[in-house]
CSV table of C-alpha atoms in Angstrom, one decimal:
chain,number,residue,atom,x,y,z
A,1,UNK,CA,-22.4,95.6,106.5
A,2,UNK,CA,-22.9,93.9,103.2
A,3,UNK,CA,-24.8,95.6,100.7
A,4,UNK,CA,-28.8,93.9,99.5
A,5,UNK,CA,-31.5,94.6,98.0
A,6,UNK,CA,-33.3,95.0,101.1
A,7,UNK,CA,-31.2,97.9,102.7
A,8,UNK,CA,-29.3,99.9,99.7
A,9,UNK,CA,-29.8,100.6,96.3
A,10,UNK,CA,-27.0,99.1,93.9
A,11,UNK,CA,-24.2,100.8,92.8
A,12,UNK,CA,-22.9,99.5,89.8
A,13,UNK,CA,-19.9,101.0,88.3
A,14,UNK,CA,-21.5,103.1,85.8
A,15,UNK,CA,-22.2,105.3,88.8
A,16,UNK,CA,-25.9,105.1,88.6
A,17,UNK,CA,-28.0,103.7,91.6
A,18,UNK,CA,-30.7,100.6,90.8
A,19,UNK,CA,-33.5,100.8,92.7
A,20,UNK,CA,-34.8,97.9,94.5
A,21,UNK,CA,-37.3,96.1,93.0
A,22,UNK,CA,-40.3,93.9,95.0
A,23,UNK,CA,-42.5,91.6,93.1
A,24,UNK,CA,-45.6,92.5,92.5
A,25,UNK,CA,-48.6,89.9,92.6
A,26,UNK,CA,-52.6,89.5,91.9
A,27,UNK,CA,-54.6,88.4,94.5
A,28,UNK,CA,-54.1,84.9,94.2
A,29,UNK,CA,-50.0,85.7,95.0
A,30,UNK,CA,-49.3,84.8,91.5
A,31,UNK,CA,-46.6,87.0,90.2
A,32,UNK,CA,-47.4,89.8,87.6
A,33,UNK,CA,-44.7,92.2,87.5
A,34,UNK,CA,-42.2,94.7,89.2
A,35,UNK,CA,-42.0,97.3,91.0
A,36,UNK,CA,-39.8,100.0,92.5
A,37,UNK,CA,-40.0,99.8,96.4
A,38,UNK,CA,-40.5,103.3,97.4
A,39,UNK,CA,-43.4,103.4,94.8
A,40,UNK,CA,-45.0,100.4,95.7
A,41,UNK,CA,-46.0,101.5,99.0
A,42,UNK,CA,-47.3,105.0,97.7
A,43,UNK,CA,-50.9,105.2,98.7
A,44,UNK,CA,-52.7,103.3,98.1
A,45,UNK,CA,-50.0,100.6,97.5
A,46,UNK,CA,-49.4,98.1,95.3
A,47,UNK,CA,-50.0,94.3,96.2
A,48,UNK,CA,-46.8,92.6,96.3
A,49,UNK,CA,-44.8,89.6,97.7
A,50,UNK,CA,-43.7,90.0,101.2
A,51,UNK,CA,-42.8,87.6,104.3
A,52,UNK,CA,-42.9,87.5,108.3
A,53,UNK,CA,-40.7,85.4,110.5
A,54,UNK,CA,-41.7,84.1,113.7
A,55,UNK,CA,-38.9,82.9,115.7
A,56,UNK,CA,-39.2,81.4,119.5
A,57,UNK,CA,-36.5,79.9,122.1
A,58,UNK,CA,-36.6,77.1,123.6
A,59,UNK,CA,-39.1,78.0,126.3
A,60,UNK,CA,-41.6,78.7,123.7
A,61,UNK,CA,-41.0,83.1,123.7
A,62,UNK,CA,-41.5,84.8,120.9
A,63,UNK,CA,-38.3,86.7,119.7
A,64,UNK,CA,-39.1,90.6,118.9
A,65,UNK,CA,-37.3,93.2,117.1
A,66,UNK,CA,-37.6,96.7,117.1
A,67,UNK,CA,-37.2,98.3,113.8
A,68,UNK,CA,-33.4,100.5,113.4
A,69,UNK,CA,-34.4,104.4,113.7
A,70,UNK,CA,-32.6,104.8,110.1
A,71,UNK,CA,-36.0,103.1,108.6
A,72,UNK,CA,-37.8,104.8,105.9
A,73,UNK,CA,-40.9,103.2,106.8
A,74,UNK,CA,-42.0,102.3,110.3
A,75,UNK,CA,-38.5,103.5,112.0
A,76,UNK,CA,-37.8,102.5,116.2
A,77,UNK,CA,-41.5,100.0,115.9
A,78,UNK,CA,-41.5,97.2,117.6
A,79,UNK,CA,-42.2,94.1,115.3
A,80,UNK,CA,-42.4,90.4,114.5
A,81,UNK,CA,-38.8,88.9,114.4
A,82,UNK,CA,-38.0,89.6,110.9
A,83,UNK,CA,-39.7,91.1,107.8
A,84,UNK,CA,-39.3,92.1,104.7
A,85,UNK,CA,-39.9,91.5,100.6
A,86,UNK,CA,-38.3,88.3,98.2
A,87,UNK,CA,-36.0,89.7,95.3
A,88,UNK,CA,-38.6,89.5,92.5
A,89,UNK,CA,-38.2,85.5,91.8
A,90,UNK,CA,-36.1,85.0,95.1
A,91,UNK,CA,-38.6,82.3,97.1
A,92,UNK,CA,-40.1,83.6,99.9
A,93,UNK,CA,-38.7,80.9,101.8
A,94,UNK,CA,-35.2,81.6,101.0
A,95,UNK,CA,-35.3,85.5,101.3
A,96,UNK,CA,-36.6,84.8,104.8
A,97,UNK,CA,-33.6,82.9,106.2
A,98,UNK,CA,-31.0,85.7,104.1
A,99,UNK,CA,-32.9,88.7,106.0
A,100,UNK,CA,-33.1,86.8,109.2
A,101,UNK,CA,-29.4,86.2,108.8
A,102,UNK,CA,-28.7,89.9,107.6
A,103,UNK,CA,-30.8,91.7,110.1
A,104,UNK,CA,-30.6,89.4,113.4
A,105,UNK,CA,-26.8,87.3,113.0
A,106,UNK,CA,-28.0,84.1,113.2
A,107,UNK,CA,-30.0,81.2,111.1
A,108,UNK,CA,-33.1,79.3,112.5
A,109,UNK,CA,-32.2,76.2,113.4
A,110,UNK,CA,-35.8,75.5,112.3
A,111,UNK,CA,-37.9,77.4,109.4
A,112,UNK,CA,-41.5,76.1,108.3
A,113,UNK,CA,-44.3,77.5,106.2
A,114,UNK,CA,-47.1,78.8,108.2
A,115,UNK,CA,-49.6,79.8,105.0
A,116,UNK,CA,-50.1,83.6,104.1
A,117,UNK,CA,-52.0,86.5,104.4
A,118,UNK,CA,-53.3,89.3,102.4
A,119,UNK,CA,-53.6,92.7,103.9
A,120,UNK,CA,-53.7,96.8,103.2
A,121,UNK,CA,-52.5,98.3,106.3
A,122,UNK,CA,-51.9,102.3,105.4
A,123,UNK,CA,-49.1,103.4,108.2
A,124,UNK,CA,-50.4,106.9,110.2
A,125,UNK,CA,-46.7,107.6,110.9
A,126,UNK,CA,-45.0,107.9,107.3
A,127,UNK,CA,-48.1,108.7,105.5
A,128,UNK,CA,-47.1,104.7,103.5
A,129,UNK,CA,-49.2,101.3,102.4
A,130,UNK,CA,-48.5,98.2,103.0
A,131,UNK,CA,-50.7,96.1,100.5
A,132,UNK,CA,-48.7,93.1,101.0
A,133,UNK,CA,-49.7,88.9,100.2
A,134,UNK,CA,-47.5,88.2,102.9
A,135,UNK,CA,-45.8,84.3,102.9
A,136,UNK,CA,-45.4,83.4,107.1
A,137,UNK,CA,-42.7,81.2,108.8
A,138,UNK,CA,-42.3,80.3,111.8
A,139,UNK,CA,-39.4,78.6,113.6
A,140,UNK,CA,-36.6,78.0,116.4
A,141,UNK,CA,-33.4,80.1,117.3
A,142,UNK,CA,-30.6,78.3,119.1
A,143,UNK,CA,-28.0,80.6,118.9
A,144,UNK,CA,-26.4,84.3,120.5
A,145,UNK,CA,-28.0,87.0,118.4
A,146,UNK,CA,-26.1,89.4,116.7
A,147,UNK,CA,-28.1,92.5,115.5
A,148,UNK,CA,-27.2,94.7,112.8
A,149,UNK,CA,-27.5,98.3,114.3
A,150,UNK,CA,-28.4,99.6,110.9
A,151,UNK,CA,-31.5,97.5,111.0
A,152,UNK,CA,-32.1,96.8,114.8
A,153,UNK,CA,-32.3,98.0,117.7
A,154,UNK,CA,-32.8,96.4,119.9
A,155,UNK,CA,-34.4,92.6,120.5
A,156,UNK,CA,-36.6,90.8,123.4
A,157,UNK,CA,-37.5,87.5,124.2
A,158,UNK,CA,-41.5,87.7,125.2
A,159,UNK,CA,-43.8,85.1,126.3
A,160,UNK,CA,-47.8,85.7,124.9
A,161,UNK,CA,-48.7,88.0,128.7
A,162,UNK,CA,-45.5,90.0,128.3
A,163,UNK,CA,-46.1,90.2,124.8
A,164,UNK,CA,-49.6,91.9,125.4
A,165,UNK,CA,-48.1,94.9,128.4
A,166,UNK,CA,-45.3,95.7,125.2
A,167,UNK,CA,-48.4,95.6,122.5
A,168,UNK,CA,-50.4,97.8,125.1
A,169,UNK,CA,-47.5,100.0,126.1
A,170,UNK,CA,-44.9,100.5,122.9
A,171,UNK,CA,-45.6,101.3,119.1
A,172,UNK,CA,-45.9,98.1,117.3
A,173,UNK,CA,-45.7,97.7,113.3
A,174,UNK,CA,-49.1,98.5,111.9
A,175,UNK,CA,-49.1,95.0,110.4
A,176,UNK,CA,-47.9,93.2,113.4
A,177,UNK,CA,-50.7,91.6,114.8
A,178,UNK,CA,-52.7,90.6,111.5
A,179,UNK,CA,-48.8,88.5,110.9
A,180,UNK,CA,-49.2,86.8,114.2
A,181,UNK,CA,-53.0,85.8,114.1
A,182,UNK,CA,-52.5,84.6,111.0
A,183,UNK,CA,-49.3,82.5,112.0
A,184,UNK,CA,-51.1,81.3,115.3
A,185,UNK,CA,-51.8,77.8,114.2
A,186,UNK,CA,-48.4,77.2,113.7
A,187,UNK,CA,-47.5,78.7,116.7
A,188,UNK,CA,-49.3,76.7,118.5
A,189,UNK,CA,-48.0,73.4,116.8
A,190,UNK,CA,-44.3,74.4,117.2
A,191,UNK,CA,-44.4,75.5,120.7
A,192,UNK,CA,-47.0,73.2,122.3
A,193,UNK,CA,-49.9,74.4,124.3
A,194,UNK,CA,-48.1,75.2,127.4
A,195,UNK,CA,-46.3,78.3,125.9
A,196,UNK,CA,-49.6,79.8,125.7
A,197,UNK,CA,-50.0,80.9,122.4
């Protein structure tokens, strides 16, 4: 598995791990500084850049993924199809398709803004904050998946009532569903009105 930002510190050959770095913002998403990862999402968190990716098939279903058990923060949760922070001064729109790529095996055949959204959603489980100005995509996958097992796994294919049984009956991410209203209206545009969303 190559080595990111996203999943590993860097090693360089002094020996000495960097830590990863996410970007932090005011509340306006405009960028104001750096910070480590870990320490961002200390309560009560830090607001900084982060992204959601909404893919769907070509029947209109939403693709899933639940999060790899290794996860320091919301391990084995079921969430939206890929998540995750920019390098600090990496576009949102290009760390989006690279953690799509690096997470799921595959690149969306279609990728579109769908606005953002602000939120502090503090996570029971690991005792973290998200306190994230969150960029949204949404867009189409065409081709076999190929999950990374140290960051899925596993994946489903739901339509908006099978979508609701999982939400009722599984551990989502505590940010899921403030990602997907949010995103709605461009669900809606990009899988029509007969998908349901």
């Amino acid at each position: 598995m190559p080595i990111t930002p996203a999943t590993a510190t860097h090693s360089p050959s002094s020996g000495t791990a960097e830590p990863i770095l996410l970007e932090l913002v005011d509340e306006d998403g405009v960028t104001i500084g750096t910070a480590e990862k870990l320490a961002a999402h200390q309560p009560p968190g830090r607001l900084h850049r982060a992204f959601s990716v909404f893919l769907f098939d070509e029947r209109g279903r939403l693709l899933l993924q639940q999060r790899a058990l290794g996860k320091y923060h919301s391990p084995g949760v079921w969430s939206n199809t890929c998540c995750g922070h920019p390098y600090p001064g990496e576009a949102p729109f290009a760390a989006a398709a690279r953690r799509t790529f690096e997470e799921l095996g595959v690149s969306p055949s279609l990728l579109a803004e769908a606005g953002t959204v602000r939120y502090n959603h503090p996570d029971p489980a690991s005792g973290l904050v998200e306190q994230e100005y969150n960029h949204l995509f949404v867009g189409l996958v065409q081709s076999p998946l190929r999950p990374d097992p140290q960051e899925v796994v596993s994946t489903a294919f739901v339509a908006p009532a099978e979508l609701a049984e999982r939400h009722a009956r599984d551990t989502f991410s505590a940010w899921f569903m403030t990602v997907l209203d949010a995103a709605r209206p461009a669900v809606r545009e990009l899988t029509g009105p007969s998908a349901g969303w």
